[in-house]
Coordinates of C-alpha atoms and ligand atoms in Angstrom, one line a residue:
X1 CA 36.7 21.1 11.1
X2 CA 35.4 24.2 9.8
X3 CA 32.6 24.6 12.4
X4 CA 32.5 23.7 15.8
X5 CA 29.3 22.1 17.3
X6 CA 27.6 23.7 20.3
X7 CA 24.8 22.8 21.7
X8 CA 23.1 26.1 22.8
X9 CA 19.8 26.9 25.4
X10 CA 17.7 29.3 23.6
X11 CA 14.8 29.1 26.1
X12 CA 13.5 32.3 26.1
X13 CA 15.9 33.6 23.3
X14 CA 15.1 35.7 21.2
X15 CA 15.4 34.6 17.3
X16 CA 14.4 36.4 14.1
X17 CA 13.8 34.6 10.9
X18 CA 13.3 36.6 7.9
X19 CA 11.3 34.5 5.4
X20 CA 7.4 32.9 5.5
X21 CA 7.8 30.4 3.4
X22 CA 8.3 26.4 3.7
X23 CA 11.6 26.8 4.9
X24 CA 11.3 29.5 7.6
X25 CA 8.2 27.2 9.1
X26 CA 10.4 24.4 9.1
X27 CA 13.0 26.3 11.3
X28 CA 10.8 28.5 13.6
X29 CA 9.4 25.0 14.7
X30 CA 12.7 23.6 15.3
X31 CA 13.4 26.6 16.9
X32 CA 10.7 26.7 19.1
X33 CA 11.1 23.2 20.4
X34 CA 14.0 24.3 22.0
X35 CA 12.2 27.0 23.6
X36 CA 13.1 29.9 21.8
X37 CA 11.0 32.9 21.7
X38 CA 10.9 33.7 17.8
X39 CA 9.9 36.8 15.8
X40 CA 9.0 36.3 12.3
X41 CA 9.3 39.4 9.3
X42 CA 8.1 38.2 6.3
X43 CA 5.6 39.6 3.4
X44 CA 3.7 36.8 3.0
X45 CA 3.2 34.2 6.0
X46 CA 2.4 30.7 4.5
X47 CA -0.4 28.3 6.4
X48 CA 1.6 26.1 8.4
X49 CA 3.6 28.8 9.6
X50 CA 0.1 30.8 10.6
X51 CA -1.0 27.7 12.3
X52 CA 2.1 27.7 14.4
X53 CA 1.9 30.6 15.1
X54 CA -1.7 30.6 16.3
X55 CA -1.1 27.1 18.8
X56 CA 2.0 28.8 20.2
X57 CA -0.1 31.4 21.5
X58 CA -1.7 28.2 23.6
X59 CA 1.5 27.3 24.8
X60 CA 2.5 30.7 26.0
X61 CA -0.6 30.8 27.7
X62 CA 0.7 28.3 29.8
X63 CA -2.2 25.8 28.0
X64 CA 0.4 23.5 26.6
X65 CA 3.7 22.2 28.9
X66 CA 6.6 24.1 27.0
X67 CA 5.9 28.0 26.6
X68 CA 7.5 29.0 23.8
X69 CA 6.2 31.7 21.2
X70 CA 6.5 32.9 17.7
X71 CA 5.2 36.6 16.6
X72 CA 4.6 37.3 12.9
X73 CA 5.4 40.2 12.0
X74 CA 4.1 41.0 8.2
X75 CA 5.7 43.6 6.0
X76 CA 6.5 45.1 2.8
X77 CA 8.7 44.0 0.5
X78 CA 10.7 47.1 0.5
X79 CA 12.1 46.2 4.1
X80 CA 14.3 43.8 2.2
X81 CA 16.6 46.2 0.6
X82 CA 20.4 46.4 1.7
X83 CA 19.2 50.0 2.9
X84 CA 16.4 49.1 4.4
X85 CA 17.7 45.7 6.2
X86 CA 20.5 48.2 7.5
X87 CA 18.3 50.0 9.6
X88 CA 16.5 46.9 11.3
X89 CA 17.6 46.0 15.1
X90 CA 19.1 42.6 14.2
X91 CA 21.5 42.9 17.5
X92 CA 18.5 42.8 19.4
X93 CA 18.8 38.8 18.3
X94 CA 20.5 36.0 19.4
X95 CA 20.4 34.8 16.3
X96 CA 19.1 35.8 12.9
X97 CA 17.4 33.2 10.0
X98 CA 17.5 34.3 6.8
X99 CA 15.1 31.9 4.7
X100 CA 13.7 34.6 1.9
X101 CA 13.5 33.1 -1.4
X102 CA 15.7 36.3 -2.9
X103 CA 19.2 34.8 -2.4
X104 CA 20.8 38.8 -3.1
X105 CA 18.6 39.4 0.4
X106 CA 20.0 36.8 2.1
X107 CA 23.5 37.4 1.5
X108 CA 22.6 41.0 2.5
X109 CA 21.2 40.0 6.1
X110 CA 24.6 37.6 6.2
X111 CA 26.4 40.8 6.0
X112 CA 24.7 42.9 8.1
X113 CA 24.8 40.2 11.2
X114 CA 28.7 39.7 10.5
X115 CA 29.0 43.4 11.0
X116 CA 26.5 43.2 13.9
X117 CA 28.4 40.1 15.3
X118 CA 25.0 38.4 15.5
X119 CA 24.8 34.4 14.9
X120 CA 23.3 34.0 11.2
X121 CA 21.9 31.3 9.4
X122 CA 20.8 31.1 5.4
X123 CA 18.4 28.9 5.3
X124 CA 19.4 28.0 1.5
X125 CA 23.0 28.1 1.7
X126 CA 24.4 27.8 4.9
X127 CA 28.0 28.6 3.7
X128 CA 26.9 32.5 3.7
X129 CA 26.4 32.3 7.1
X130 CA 28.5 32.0 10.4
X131 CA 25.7 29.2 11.4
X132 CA 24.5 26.1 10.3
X133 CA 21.0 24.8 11.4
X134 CA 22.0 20.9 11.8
X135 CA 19.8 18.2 10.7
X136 CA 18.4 17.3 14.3
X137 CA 17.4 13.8 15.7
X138 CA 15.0 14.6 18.9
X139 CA 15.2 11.7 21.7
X140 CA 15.3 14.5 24.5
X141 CA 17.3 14.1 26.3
X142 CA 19.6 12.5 23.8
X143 CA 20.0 14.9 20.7
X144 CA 21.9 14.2 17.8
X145 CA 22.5 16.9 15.5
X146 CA 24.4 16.1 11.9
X147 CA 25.7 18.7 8.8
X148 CA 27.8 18.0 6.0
X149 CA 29.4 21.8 6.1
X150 CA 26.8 23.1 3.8
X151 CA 27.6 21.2 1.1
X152 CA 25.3 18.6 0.7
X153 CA 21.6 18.9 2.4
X154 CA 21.0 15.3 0.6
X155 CA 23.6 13.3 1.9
X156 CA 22.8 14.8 5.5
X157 CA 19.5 13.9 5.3
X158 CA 20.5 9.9 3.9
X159 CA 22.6 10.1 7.2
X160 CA 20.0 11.3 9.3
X161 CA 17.1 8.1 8.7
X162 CA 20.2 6.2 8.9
X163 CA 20.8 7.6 12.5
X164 CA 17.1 7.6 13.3
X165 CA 16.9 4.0 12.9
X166 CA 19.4 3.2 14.3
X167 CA 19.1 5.1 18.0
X168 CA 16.2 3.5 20.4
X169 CA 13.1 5.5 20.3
X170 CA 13.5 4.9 24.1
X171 CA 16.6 6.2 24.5
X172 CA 15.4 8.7 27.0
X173 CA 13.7 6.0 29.5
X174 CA 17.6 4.5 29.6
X175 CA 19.3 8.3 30.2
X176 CA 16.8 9.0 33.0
X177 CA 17.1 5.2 34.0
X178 CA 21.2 5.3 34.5
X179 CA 20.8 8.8 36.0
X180 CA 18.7 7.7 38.5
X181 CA 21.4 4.4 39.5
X182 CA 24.9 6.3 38.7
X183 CA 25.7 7.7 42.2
X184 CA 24.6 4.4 43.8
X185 CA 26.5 2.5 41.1
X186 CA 29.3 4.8 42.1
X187 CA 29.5 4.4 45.8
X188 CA 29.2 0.5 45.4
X189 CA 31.8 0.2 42.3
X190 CA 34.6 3.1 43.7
X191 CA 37.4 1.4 41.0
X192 CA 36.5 3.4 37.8
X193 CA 37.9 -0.2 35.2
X194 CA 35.4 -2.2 37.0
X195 CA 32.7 0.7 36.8
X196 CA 33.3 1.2 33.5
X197 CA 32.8 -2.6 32.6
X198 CA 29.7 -2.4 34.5
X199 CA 27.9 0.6 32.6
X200 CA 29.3 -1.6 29.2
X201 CA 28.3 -4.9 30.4
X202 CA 24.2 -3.0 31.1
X203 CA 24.0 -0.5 28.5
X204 CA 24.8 -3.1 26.0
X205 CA 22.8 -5.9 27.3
X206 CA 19.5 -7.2 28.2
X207 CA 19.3 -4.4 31.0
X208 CA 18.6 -1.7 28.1
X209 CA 16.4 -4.3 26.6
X210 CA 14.0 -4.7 29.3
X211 CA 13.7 -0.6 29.4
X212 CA 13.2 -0.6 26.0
X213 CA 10.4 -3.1 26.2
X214 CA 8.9 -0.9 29.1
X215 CA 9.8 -3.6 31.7
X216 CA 11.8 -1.1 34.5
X217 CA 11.6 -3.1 36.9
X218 CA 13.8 -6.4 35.3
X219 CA 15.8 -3.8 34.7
X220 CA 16.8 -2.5 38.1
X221 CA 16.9 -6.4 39.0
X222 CA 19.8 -7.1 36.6
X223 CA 21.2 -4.3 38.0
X224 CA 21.2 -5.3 41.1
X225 CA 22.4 -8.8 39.7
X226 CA 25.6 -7.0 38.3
X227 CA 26.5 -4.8 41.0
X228 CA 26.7 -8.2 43.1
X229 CA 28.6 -9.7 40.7
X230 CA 30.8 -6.9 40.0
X231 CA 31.4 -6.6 43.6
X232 CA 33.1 -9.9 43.6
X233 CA 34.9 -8.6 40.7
X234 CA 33.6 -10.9 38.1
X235 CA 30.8 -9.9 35.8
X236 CA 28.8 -12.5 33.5
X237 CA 28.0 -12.1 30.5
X238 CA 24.3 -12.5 28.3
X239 CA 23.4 -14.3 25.6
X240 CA 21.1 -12.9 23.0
X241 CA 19.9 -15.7 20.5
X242 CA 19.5 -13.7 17.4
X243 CA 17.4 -14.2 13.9
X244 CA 19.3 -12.8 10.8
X245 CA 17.2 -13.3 8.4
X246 CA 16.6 -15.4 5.1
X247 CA 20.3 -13.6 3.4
X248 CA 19.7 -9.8 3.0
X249 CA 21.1 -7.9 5.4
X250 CA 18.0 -5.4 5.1
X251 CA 15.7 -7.7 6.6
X252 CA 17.2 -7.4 9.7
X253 CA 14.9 -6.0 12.7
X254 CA 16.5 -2.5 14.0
X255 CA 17.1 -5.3 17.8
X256 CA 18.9 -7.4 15.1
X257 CA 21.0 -5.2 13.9
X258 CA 21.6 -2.9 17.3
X259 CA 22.8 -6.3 18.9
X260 CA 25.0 -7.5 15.9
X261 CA 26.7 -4.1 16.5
X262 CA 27.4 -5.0 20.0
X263 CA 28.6 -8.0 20.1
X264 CA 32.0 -9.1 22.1
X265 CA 31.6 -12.6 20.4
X266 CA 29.2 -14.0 17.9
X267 CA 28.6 -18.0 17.1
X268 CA 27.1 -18.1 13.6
X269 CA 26.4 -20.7 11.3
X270 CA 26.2 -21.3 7.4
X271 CA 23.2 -20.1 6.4
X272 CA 24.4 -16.3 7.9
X273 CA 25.4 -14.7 4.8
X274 CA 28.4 -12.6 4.4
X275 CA 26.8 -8.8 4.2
X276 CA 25.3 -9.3 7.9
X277 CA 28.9 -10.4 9.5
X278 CA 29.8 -7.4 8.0
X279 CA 28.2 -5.6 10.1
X280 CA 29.8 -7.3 13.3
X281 CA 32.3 -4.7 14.9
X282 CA 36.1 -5.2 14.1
X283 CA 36.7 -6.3 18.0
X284 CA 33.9 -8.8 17.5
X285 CA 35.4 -12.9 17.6
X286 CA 33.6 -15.0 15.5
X287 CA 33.1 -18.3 16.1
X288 CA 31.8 -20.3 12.7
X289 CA 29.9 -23.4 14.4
X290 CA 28.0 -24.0 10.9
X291 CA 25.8 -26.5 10.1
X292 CA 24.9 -28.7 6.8
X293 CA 23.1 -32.0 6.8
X294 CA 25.2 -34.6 8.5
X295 CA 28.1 -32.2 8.8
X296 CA 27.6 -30.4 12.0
X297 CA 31.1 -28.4 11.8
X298 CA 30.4 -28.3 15.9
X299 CA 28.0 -31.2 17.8
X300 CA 24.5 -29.2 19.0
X301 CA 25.9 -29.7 22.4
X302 CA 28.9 -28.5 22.3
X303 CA 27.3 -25.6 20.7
X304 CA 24.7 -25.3 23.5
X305 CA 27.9 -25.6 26.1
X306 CA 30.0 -22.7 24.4
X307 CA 27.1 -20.1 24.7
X308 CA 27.6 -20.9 28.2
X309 CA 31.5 -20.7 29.2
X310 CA 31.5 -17.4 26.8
X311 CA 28.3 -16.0 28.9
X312 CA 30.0 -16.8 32.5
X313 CA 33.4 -15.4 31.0
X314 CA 31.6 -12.1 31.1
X315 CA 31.3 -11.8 27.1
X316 CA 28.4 -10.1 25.5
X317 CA 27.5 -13.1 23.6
X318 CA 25.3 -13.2 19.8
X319 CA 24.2 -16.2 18.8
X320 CA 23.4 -15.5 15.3
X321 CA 21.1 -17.7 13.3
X322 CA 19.7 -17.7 9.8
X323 CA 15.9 -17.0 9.4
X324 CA 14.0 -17.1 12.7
X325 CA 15.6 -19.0 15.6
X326 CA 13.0 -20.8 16.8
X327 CA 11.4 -22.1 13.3
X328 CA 13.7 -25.6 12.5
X329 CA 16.4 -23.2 13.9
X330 CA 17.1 -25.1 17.2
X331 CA 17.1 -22.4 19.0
X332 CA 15.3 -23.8 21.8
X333 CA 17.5 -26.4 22.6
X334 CA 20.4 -23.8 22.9
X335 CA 18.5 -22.1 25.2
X336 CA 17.2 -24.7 27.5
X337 CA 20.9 -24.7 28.9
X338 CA 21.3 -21.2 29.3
X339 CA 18.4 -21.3 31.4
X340 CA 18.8 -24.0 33.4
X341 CA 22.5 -23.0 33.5
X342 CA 21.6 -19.5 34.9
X343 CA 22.3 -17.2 32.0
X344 CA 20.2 -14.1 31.1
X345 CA 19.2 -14.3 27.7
X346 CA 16.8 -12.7 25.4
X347 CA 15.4 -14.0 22.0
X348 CA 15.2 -11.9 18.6
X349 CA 12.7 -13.3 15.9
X350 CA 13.6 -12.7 12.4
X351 CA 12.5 -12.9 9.1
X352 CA 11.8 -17.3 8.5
X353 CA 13.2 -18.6 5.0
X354 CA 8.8 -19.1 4.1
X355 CA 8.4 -15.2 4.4
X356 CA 11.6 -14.0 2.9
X357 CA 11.7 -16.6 0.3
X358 CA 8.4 -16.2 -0.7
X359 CA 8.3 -12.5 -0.7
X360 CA 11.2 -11.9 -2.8
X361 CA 10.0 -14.8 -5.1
X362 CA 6.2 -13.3 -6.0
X363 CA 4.2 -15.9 -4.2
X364 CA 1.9 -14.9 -1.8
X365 CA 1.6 -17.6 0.6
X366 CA -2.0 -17.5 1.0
X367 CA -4.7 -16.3 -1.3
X368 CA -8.2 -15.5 -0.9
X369 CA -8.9 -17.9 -4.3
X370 CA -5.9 -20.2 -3.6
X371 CA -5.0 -21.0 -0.7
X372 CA -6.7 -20.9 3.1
X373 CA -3.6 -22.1 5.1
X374 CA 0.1 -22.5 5.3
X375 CA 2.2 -25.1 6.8
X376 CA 5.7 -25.0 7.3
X377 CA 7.3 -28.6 7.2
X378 CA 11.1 -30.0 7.7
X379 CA 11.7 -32.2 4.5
X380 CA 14.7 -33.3 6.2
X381 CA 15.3 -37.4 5.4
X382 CA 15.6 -39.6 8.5
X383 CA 17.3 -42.9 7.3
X384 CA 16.5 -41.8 3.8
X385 CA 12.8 -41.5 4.5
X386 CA 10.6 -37.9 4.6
X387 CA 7.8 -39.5 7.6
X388 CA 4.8 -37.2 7.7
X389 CA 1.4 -37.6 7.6
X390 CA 0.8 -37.2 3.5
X391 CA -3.0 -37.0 3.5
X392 CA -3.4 -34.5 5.6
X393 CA -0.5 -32.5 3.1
X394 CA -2.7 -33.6 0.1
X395 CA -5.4 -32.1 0.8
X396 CA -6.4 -29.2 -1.5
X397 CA -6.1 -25.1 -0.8
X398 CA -3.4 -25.2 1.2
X399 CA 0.5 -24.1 0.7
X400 CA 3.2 -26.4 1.8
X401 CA 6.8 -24.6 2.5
X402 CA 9.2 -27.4 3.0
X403 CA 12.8 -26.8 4.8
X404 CA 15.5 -28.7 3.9
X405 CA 13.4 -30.3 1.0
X406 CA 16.0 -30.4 -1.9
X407 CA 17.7 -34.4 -1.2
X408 CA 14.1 -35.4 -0.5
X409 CA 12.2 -33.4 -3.1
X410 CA 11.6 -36.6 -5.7
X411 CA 10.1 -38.1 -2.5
X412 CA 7.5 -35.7 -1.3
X413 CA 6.3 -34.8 -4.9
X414 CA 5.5 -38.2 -5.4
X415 CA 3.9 -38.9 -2.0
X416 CA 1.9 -35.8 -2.1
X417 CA 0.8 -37.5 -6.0
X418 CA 0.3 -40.7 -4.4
X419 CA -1.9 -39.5 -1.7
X420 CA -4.6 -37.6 -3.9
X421 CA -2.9 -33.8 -4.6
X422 CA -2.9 -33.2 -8.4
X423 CA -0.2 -34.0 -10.3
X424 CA -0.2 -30.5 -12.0
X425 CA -0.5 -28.4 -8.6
X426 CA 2.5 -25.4 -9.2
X427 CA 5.3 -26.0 -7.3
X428 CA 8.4 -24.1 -6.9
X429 CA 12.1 -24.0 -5.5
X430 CA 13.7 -20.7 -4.3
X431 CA 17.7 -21.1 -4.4
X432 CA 19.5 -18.6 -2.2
X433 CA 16.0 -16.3 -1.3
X434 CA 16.6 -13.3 -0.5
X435 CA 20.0 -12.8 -1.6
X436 CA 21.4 -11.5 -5.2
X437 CA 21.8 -15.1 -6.5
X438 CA 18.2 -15.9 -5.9
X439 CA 16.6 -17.8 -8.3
X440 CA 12.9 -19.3 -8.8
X441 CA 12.6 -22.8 -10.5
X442 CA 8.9 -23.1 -10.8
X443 CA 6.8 -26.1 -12.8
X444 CA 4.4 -28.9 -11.3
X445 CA 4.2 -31.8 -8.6
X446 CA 5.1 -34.1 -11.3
X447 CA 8.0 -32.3 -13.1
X448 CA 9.6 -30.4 -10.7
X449 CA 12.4 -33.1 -9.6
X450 CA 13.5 -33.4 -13.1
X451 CA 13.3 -30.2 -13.9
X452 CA 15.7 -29.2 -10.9
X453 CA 17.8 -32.1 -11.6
X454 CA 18.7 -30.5 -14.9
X455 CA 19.7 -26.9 -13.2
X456 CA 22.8 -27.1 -10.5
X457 CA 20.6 -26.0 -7.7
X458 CA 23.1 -25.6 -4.9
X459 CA 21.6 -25.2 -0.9
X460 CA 19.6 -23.2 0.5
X461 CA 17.0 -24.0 -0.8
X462 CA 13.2 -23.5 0.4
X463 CA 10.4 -25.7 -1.6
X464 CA 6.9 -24.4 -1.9
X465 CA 4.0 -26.2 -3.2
X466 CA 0.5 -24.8 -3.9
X467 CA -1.6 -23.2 -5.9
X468 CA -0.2 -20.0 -5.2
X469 CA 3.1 -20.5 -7.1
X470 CA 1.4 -20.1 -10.5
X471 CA 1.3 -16.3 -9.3
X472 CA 4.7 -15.8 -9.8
X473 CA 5.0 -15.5 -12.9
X474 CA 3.0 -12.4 -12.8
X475 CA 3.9 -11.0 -9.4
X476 CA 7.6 -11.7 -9.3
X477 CA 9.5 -8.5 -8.8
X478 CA 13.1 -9.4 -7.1
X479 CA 16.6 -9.7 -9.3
X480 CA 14.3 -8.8 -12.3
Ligands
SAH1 N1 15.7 -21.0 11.0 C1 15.7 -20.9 9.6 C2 15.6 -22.3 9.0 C3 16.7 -23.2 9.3 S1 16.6 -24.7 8.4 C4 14.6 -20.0 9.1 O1 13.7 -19.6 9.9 O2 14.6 -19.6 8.0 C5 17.5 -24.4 7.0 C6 16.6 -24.4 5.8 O3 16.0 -23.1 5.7 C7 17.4 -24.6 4.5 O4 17.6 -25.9 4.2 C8 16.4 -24.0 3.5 O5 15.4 -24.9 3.3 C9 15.8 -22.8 4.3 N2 16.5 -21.6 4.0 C10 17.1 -20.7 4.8 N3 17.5 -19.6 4.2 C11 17.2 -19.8 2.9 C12 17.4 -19.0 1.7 N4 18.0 -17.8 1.8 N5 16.9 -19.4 0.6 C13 16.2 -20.6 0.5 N6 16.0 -21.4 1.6 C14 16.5 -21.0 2.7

């Protein structure tokens, strides 16, 4: 490790960047978030800086909650020579910026501070420097700070919206929140292992969730929940019922994906795809309970009893299901038990089949000219039979997305035909949406069946009918 990371106070430092431009605003207000009290010297001071500058003034005025001041100091160019830099009182600093555009000056004010044993930074190239200004990510308390040892500002940054999305804006409400239980937690739990599960077990788990949805107080009462629990020495576990998605793993929500990375145990089932159990953590079981018409790998109640047992074993249970759980997703039936069973559980949406599908396919599922409504309908067969109520599905400007449509497809193009809907309205399938083998089979009412029937269309599939799948051809976009 070439440089070690400190975390410093500057609050009421004092910290002298040389440079007006872009860059030097960019650090003095980084700078001054932290408190520091910063001088600039520069020839030319650029807007945004001058603007800082001027509502800093506020602040130190004690008008804004965080004093914290910058002073401008314009001068000549000339103060930049090796000569002249030589004579300025850069030990008066706690640390020195330089952020000039003239890398020879720079370098120069590098030198000088090494002699000076002053902390320097070059804005451009941190390497000349004893100090690099990390990429920060700001949840005060919480503070993350990332560099890539001056080599690459690029990849740093990639990292850094990476890391943003991925820490809880709200991280601060759950530092203040386990501040304010830790020394009752303490004198309750004194065995550090049990403790330890117990600060796992809530920071992980629906506790966090309720702070993060601004709900303290089901917070505190799942704390107190656990602490009882733990004080019998046996902790139970959550469930979190969990929408992946349509297939691409980047339609995840950031709840999605922050759960799927803390997972003790995960049930999933077929329509899951294999870039999102990637992201499960090594340690993670995984439990395949997956599902195709008439071949339920694992009955719905054994399912619904599993969730269960692994919740009261104390595991930190996902149950991970394709699209949205609670759109033909059966995710209310799984659910029913845990409640009535007594097991906290929370429920993630995500992205349905209709929206993914659709999106990634070019058709809009309602248009202003098209189409003034959208149904989403199960084509599942029940003793070979798609039952639903076809006139009202016939009726003009309307979309249709069936589910599980493909072995009844022939079936509800003709029905739809038979009760009144034109035999040339667009219709479309979308095999594997979402996901790098998607593909878009579009035509009409009347020739879709055949037309799939000559392509090996293998499941999922998702079936939309209306007049908005004759935009595809001009809006499609996806696996172009
Ligand atoms: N809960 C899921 C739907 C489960 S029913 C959701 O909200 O999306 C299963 C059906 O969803 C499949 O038969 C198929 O019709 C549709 N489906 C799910 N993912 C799909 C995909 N990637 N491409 C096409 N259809 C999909």
């Amino acid at each position: 490790m070439e440089y070690f990371p400190l975390f410093l106070k500057l609050t009421g430092r004092s910290c002298l960047v040389i440079g007006g431009g872009s860059i030097a605003f960019r650090k003095v207000s980084w700078l001054l978030r932290s408190g520091a009290v910063v001088h600039v010297l520069a020839p030319d001071i650029c807007q945004p800086l001058q603007e800082l500058a001027n509502t800093s003034v506020l602040k130190a005025s004690g008008e804004c909650d965080k004093p914290s001041q910058v002073f401008l100091n314009l001068c000549p160019k000339d103060r930049f020579t090796r000569r002249a830099l030589a004579e300025l009182p850069l030990n008066q600093h706690f640390l020195v910026v330089a952020a000039t555009s003239d890398e020879k000056v720079n370098q120069h004010i590098a030198t000088r501070c090494q002699a000076l044993d002053v902390h320097c930074n070059v804005a451009s190239h941190s390497s000349l420097g004893d100090t690099i200004l990390p990429a920060i990510i700001d949840r005060s308390p919480v503070v993350l700070a990332l560099h890539s040892g001056a080599k690459s500002p690029t990849v740093t940054r990639y990292l850094k919206r990476q890391l943003e999305a991925f820490v809880p804006q709200k991280i601060n409400v759950l530092v203040d929140w386990a501040e304010n239980w830790r020394s009752k937690v303490k004198k309750r739990l004194p065995a550090s292992g049990m403790r330890q599960r117990l600060w796992d077990r809530v920071l992980s788990g629906m506790a966090a969730e309720h702070l993060y949805d601004g709900q303290a107080a089901c917070a505190d009462k799942l704390m107190q929940d656990h602490l009882a629990e733990a004080e019998t020495g046996h902790l139970h576990g959550e469930v979190f019922l969990v929408g992946a998605g349509p297939g691409d793993p980047e339609l995840l929500t950031l709840k999605a994906l922050r759960l799927i990375q803390q997972a003790d145990v995960v049930l999933y089932d077929r329509l899951v795809s294999e870039p999102i159990l990637q992201l499960l953590p090594a340690s993670c079981e995984r439990i395949y309970v997956g599902k195709r018409q008439a071949d339920h790998a694992v009955p719905q109640v054994e399912i619904n009893q599993r969730l269960v047992d692994l919740a009261k074993q104390g595991r930190n249970v996902l149950r991970l299901k394709g699209g949205d759980p609670f759109i033909f997703g059966r995710g209310g039936e799984e659910i029913e038990l845990l409640a009535a069973s007594g097991v906290s559980f929370q429920v993630v949406p995500g992205i349905t089949a209709a929206s993914g599908c659709s999106s990634y396919a070019g058709i809009p599922l309602t248009h202003r000219d098209y189409s003034q409504s959208v149904r989403f309908i199960t084509g599942h067969l029940k003793n070979n039979q798609v039952n639903l109520p076809w006139p009202e599905l016939a009726m003009a400007n309307q979309t249709l997305v069936f589910y599980m449509g493909l072995t009844g497809l022939e079936q509800i193009c003709q029905s739809l035909i038979l009760h009144g809907r034109a035999k040339t309205t667009p219709a479309a399938i979308v095999e594997k949406g979402t996901t790098p083998q998607q593909r878009v089979i579009s035509a009409t009412l009347e020739t879709l069946a055949t037309t799939v029937a000559q392509q090996k269309v293998s499941a999922p599939t998702l079936l939309i009918i209306g007049e908005v799948v004759q935009l595809q051809s001009q809006l499609a976009w996806f696996n172009r």
